[in-house]
Coordinates of C-alpha atoms and ligand atoms in Angstrom, one line a residue:
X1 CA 14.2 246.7 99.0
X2 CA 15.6 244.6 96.6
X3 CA 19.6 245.7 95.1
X4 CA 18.4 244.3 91.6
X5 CA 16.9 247.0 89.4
X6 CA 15.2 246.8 85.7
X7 CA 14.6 249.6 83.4
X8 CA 10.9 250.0 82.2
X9 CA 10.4 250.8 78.4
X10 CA 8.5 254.5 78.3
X11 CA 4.9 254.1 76.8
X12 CA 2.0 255.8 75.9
X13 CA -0.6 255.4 78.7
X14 CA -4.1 256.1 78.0
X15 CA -5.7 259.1 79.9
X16 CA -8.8 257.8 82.2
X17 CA -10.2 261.6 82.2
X18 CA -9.7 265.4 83.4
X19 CA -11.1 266.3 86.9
X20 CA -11.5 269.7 88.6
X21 CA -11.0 267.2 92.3
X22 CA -9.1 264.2 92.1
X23 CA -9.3 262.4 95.6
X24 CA -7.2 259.4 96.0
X25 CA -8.7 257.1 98.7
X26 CA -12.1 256.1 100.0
X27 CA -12.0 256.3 103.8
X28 CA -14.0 259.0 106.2
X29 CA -11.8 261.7 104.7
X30 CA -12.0 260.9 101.2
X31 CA -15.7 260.2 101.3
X32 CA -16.4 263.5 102.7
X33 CA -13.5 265.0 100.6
X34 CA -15.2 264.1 97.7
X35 CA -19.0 265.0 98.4
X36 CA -18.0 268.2 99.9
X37 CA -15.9 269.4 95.7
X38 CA -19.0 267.8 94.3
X39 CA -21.6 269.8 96.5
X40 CA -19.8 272.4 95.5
X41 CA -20.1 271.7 91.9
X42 CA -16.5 270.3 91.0
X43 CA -16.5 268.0 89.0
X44 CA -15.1 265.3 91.0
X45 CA -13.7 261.4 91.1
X46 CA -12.8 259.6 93.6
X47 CA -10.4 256.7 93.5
X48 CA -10.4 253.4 95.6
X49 CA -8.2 250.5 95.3
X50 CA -10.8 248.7 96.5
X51 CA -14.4 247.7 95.4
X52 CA -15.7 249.6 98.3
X53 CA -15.9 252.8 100.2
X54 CA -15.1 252.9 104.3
X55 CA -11.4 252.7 104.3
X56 CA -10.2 251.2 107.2
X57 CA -14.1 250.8 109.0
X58 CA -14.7 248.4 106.5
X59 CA -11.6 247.1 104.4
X60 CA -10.2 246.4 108.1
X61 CA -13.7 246.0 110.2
X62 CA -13.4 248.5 112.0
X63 CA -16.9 248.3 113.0
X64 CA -17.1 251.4 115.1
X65 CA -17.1 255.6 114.8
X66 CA -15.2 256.9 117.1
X67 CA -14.6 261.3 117.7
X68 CA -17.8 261.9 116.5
X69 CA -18.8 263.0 120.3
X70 CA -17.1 265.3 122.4
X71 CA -17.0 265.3 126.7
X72 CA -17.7 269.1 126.6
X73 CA -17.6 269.9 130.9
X74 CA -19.1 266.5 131.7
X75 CA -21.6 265.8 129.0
X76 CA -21.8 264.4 125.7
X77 CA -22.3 266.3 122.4
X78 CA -21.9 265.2 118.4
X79 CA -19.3 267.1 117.9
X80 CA -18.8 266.1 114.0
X81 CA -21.6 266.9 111.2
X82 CA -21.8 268.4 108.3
X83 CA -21.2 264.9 106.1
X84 CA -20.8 262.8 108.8
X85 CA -24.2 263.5 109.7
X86 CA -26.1 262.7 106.1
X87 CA -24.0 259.3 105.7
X88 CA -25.1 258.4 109.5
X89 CA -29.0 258.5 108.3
X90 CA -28.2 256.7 105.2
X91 CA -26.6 253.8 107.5
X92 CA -29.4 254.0 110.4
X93 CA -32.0 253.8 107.5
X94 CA -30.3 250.6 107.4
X95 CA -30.7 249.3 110.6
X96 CA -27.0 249.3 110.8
X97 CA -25.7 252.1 113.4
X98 CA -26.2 251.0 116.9
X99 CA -26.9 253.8 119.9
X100 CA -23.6 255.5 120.9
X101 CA -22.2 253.6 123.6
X102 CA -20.0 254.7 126.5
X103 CA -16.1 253.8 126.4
X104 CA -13.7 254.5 129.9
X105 CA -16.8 255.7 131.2
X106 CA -15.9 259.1 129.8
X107 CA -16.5 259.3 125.7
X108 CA -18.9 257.9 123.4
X109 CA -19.0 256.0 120.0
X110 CA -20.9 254.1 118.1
X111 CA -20.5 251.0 116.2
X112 CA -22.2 250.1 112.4
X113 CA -22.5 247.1 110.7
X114 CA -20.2 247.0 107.4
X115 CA -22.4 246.0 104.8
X116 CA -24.5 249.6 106.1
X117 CA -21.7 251.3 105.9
X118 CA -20.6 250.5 102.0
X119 CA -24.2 250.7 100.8
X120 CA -24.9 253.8 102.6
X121 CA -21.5 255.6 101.2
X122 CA -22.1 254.6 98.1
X123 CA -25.9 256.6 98.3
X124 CA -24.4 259.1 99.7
X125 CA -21.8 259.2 96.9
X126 CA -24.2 258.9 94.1
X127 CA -26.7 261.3 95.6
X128 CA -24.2 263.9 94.9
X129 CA -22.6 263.1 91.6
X130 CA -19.3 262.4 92.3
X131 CA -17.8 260.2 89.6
X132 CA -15.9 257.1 91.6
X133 CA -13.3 254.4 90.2
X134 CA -12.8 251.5 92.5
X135 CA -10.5 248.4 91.5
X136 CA -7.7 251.5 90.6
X137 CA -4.3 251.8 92.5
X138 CA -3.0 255.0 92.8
X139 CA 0.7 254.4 91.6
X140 CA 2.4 257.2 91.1
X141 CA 2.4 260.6 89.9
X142 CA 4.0 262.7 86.3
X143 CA 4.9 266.3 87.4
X144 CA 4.6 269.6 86.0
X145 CA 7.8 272.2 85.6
X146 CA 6.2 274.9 88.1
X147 CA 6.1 271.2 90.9
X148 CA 2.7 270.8 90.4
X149 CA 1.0 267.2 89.9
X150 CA -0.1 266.9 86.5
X151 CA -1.6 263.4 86.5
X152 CA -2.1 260.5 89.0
X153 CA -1.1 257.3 87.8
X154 CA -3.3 254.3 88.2
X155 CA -2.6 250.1 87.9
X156 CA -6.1 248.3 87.0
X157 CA -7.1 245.2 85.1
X158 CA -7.5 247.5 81.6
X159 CA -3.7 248.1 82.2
X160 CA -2.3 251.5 83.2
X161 CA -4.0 254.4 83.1
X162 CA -3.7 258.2 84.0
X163 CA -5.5 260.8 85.6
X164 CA -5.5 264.8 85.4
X165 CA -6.9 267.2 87.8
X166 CA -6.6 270.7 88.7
X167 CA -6.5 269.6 92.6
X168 CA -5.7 266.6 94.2
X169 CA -6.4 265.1 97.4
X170 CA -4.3 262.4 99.3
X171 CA -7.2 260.8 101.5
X172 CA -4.7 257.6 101.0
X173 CA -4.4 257.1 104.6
X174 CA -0.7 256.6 103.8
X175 CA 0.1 259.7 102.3
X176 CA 0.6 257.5 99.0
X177 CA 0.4 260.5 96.7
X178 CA 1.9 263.3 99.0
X179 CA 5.2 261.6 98.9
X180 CA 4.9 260.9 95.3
X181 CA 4.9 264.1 94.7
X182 CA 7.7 265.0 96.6
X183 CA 5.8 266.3 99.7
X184 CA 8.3 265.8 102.9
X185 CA 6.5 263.7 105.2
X186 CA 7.1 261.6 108.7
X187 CA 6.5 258.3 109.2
X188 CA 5.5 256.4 112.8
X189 CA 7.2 257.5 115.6
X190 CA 10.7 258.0 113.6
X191 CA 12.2 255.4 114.9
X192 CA 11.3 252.7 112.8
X193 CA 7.9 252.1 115.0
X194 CA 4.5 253.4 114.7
X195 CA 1.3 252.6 116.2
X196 CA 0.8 248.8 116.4
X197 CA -2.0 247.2 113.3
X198 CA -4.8 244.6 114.7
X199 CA -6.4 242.0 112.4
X200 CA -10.0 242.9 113.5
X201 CA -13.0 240.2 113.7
X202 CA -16.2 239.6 114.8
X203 CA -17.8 236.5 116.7
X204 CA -21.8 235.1 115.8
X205 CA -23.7 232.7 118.0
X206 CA -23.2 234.4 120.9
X207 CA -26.0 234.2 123.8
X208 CA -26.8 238.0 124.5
X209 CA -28.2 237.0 128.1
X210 CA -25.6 234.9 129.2
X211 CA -22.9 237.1 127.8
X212 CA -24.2 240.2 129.8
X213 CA -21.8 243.4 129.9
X214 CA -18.8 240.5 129.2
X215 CA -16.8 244.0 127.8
X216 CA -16.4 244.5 131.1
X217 CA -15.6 241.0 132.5
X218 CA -13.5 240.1 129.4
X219 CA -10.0 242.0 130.5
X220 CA -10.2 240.9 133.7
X221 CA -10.8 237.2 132.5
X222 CA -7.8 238.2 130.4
X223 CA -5.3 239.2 133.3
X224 CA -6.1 236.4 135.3
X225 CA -5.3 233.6 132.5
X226 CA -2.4 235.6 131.3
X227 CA -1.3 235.1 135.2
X228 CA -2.2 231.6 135.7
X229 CA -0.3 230.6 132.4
X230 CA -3.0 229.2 130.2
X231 CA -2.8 232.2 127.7
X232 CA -0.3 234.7 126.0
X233 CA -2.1 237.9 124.9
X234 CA -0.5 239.9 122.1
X235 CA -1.6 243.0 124.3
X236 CA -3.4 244.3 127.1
X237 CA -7.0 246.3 126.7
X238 CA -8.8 244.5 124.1
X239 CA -11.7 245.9 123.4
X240 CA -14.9 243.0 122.6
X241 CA -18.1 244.0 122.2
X242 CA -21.3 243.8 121.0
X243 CA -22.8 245.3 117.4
X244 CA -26.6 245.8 116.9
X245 CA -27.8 242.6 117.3
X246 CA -26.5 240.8 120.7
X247 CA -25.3 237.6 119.0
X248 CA -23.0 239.3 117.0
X249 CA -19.8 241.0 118.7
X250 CA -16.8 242.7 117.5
X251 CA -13.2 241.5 118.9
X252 CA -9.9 244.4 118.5
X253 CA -7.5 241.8 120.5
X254 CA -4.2 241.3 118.3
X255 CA -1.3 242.9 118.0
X256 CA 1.3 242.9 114.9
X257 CA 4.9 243.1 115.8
X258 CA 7.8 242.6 113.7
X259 CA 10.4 240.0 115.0
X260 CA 12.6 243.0 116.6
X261 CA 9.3 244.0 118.5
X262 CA 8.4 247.4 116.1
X263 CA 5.4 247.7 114.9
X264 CA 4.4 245.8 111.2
X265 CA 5.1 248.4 108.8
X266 CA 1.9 249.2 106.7
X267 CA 4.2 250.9 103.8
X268 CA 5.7 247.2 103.0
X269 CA 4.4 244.6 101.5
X270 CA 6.6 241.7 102.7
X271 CA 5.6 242.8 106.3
X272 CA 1.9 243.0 105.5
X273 CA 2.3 239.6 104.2
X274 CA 3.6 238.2 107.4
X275 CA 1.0 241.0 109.1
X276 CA -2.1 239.3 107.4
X277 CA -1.0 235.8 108.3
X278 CA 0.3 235.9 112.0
X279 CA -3.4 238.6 112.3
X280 CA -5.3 235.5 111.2
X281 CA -3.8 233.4 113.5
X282 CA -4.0 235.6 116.7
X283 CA -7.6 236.2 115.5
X284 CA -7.7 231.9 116.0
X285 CA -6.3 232.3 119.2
X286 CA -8.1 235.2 120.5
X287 CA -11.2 233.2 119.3
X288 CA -10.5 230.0 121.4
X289 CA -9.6 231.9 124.4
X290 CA -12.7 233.9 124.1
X291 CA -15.1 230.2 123.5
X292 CA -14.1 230.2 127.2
X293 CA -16.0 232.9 128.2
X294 CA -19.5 232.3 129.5
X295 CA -22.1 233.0 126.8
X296 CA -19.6 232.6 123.7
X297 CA -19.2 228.4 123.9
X298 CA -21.0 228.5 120.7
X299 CA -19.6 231.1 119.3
X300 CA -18.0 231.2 116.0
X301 CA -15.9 233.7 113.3
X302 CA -18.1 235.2 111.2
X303 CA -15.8 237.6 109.4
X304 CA -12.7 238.5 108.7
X305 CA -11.5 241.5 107.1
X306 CA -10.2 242.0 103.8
X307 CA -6.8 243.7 105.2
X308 CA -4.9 244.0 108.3
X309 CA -5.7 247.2 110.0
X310 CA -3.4 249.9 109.8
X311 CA -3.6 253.1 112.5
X312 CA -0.6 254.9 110.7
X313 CA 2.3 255.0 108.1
X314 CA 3.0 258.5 106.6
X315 CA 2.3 262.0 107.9
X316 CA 2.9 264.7 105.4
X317 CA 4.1 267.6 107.1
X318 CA 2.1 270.6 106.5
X319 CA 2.0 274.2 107.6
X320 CA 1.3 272.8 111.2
X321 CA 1.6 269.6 113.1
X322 CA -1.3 269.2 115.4
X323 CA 0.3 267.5 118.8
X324 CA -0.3 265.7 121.5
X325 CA -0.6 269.0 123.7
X326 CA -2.9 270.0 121.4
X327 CA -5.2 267.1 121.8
X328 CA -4.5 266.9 125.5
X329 CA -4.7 271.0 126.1
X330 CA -8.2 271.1 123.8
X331 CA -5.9 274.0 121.5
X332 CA -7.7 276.4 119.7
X333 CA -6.7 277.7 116.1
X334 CA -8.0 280.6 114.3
X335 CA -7.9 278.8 111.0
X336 CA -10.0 275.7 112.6
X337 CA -12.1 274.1 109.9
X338 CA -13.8 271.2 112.5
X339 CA -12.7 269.9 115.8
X340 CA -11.5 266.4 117.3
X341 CA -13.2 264.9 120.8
X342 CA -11.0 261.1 120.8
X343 CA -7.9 261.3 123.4
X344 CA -5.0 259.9 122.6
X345 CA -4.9 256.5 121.7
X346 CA -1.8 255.0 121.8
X347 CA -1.5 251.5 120.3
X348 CA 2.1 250.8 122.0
X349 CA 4.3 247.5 122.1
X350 CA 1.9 244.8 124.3
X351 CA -0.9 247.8 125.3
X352 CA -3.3 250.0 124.7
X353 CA -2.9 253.7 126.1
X354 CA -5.2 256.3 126.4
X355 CA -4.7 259.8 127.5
X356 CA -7.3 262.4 128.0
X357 CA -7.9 266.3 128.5
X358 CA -9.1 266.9 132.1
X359 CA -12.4 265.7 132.0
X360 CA -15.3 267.3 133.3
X361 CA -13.1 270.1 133.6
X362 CA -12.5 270.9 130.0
X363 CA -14.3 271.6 126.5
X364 CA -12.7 267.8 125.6
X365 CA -12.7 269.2 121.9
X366 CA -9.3 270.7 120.4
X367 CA -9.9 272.4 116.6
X368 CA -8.2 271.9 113.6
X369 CA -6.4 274.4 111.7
X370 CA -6.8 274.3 107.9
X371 CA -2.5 274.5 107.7
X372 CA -2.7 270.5 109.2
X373 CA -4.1 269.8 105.3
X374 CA -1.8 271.6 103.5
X375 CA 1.0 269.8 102.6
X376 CA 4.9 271.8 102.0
X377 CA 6.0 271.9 98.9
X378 CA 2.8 270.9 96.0
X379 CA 0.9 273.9 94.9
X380 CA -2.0 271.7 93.6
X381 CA -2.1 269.3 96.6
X382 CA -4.3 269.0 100.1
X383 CA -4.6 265.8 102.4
X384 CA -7.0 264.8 105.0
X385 CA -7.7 261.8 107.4
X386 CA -5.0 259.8 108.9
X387 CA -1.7 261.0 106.8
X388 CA -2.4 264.6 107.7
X389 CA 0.0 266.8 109.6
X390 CA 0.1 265.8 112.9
X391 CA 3.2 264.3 114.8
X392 CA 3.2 261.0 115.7
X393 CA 1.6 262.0 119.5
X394 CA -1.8 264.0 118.1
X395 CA -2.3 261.8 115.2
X396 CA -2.9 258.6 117.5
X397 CA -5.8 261.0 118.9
X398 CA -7.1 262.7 115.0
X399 CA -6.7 259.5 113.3
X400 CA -10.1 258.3 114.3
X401 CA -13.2 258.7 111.9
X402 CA -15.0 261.6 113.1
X403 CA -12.1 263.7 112.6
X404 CA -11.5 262.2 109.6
X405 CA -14.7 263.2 108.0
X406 CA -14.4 266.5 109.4
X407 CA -11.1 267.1 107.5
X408 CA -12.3 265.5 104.7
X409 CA -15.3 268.2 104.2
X410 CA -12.9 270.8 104.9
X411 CA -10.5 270.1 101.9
X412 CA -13.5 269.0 99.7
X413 CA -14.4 272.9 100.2
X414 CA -11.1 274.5 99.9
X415 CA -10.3 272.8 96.9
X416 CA -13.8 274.2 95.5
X417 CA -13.0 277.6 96.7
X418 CA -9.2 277.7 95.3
X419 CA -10.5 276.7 91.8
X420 CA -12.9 279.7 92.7
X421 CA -10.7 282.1 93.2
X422 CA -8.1 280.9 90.5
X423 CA -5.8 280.5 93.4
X424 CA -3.8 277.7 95.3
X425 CA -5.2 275.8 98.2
X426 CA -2.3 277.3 100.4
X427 CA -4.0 281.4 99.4
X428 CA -7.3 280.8 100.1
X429 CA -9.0 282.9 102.3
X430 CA -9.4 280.6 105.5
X431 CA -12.6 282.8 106.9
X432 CA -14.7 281.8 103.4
X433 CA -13.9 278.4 104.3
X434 CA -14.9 278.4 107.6
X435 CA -18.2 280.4 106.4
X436 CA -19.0 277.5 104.1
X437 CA -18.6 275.0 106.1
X438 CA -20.9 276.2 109.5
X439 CA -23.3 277.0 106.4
X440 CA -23.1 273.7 105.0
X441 CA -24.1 272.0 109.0
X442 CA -20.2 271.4 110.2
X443 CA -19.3 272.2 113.7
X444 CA -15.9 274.4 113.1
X445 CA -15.7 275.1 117.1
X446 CA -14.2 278.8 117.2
X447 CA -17.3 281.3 118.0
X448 CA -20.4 278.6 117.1
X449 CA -22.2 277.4 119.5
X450 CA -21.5 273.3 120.5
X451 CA -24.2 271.5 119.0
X452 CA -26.5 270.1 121.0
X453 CA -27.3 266.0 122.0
X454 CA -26.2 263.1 120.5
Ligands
FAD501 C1 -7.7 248.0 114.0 C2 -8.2 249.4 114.0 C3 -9.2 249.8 114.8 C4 -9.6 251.1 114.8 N1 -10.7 251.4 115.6 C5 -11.3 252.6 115.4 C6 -12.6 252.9 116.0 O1 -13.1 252.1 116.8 N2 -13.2 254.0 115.7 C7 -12.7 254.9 114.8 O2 -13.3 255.9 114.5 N3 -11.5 254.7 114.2 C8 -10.8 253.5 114.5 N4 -9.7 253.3 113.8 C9 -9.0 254.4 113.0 C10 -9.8 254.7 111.7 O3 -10.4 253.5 111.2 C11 -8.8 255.2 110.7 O4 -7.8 256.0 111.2 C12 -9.6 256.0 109.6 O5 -10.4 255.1 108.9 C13 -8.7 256.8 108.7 O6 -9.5 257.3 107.7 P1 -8.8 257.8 106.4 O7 -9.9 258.2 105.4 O8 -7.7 258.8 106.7 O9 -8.0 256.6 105.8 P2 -8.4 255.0 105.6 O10 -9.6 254.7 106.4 O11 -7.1 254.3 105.8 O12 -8.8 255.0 104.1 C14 -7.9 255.1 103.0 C15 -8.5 254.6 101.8 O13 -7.6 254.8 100.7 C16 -7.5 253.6 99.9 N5 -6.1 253.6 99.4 C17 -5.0 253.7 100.0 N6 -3.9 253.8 99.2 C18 -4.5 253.7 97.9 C19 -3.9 253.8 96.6 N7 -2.6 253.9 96.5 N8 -4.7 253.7 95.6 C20 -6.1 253.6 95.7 N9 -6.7 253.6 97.0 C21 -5.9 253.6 98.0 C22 -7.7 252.5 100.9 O14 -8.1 251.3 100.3 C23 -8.7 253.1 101.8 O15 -10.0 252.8 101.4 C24 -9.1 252.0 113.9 C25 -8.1 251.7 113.0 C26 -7.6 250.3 113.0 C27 -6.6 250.0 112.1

């Protein structure tokens, strides 16, 4: 950070409005966050620095849900509803969610076209009345006396603005407004690293027949270039394949290092900077490497994302961190409010590492207890998606979308219930939550049966 400092005048700043639910960020969680407090009858905005809704699966490309199925004993079940579910039909009404596909030969997920996924998010958004704001960045929060947040701060073209709520929810991804308002947080592995970004992008004009199952053939190509010397890889275990239609395929190849070998860090700018830039050139390189590959030769970049993608900055610590055992022992919680089916996934220096309950031996599900989305410290505060409180282990596994959306629905409801009971997300009484939730179509895990199919 820089040593010089300035002192900014104090001014009036207009107020934008007064919300029951303030959600900051439009990803899986805050999408879901925010239908689930307007279902509910809150009224509700949500707030998106962006012109879009998807977060990460479509301001970084993403392209693809994953955690939405479970390997329950050797067979494959949607393990995520409720929301998840009714924005899935909006984007298959589309024609932009492809059949769930088989990764490691051991869990499914299922890849969407962008455009499907921002239209369909939008619909979903509308259908329920939730007030939204895009082109607003959350900047900062005032405070109340008793440590509540009284307003979120915003940056748009109109100038500054401000924001008041009764609840607030950090679906930021980066845990923007938990540590604005003081919550304590974590960030990365603590020692200066975190899970590695990729610049995502997707290839056209590929020939579907000659290309084959080239997902398979493609790492192997890899290896044997890598050995022979024609090619550096950033990292090992890229993942290229295809989206709906044949011609079109989705590449997650780079890696973004820093120049001491940590990861890029998604909380600074200078980084992302240098992040964007050396993405875009990987993505070139990735590209011509790829040309190589029989049924690509006329292949060419058909998008590029508008922002580096980030797996993970901030985790605010709540009233539990859900771990790496907890992911890899499938951990049960009676406070569950929706359960995660990814592994591990760890994005590490040069490679991609997954690590999985024993499969077909286990329910390949762990649950989620509501304490991971209440932050220490804010009265007035919850947080879902990727910033919630996991350590850096079990958050490379509950990062993924489908447990996003489940936390998402789960805070959308609690705040709904807190206002309810003139109480604080913290006091709520967990068993209503989890009654409104099964009611409302989410899969909670505890006592419910494990829905069935796909
Ligand atoms: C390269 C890459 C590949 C991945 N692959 C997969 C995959 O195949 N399948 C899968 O399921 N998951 C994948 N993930 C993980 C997944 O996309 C994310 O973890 C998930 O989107 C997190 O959801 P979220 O809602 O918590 O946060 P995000 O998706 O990060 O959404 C946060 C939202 O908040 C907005 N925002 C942030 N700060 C502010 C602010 N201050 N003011 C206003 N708005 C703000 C952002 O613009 C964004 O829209 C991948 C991630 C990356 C980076």
């Amino acid at each position: 950070m820089p040593l010089k400092t300035i002192t900014e005048p104090a001014r009036q700043i207009p107020l934008y409005g007064e919300y029951e639910v303030v959600v900051l960020g439009g990803g899986p969680a805050g999408i879901a966050a925010a239908v689930a407090a307007a279902r509910a009858g809150r009224r509700t905005l949500l707030i998106e620095r962006y012109g879009f809704l998807g977060g990460m699966g479509t301001a970084a490309g993403v392209t693809n849900f994953c955690g939405l199925h479970a390997n329950v004993y050797g067979e494959a079940h949607r393990v995520v509803q409720g929301v998840a579910s009714d924005l899935l039909g909006r984007i298959d009404r589309l024609g932009g969610l492809n059949a769930p596909h088989l990764i490691l030969g051991k869990i499914f997920a299922q890849a969407y076209d962008t455009a499907a996924y921002k239209i369909g998010a939008d619909d979903l958004l509308a259908a329920h009345k939730v007030d939204i704001l895009f082109h607003a960045l959350g900047a900062g929060v005032v405070m109340q006396d008793d440590g509540r947040i009284d307003v979120l701060m915003l940056e748009t073209k109109a100038g500054r603005q401000a924001v008041r709520a009764a609840i607030f929810i950090d679906c930021s991804g980066d845990g923007d407004l938990a540590a604005w308002a003081g919550a304590p947080f974590e960030v990365g592995d603590n020692a200066g690293s975190m899970l590695f970004p990729s610049m995502m992008f997707r290839l056209n004009g590929i020939d579907p027949d000659k290309a084959g199952d080239a997902w398979r053939t493609i790492p192997v190509l890899m290896e044997k270039a890598q050995a022979s010397g024609t090619h550096r890889f950033p990292r090992k275990g890229a993942i290229v394949r295809p989206q709906k239609s044949g011609i079109e395929w989705r590449v997650n190849f780079t890696q973004l290092a820093r120049e001491d070998g940590s990861a890029v860090n998604g909380l600074e700018p200078d980084q992302m900077t240098r992040g964007e830039i050396e993405g875009r050139r990987q993505a070139v390189q990735a590209f011509e490497f790829l040309r190589t590959v029989p049924g690509f030769e006329k292949s060419y970049i058909v998008d590029l994302p508008p922002q580096l993608g980030i797996r993970e900055t901030r985790r605010v610590v709540g009233g539990y961190m859900l771990s790496g055992e907890d992911v890899l022992n499938c951990a049960s919680f009676e406070d569950s409010i929706g359960v995660n089916g990814w592994p591990m996934e760890q994005h590490v220096a040069g490679d991609v590492v997954f690590k999985f309950p024993p499969i077909p031996e286990s329910r390949g599900f762990n649950e989620l207890p509501y304490r991971m989305l209440v932050p220490q410290g804010v009265d007035n505060l919850l947080m879902a998606g990727r910033c919630a409180s996991m350590t850096h282990e079990g958050q490379s596994a509950a990062r993924v979308s489908g447990a996003c959306f489940a936390m998402g629905e789960a805070v959308g409801a609690a705040a709904d219930l807190a206002l309810s009971g003139n109480t604080i997300p913290r006091d709520i009484a967990v068993e209503k939550l989890q009654q409104t939730l099964k009611q409302q179509g989410a899969f909670i895990g505890r006592d419910q049966r494990v829905p069935d199919g796909m």
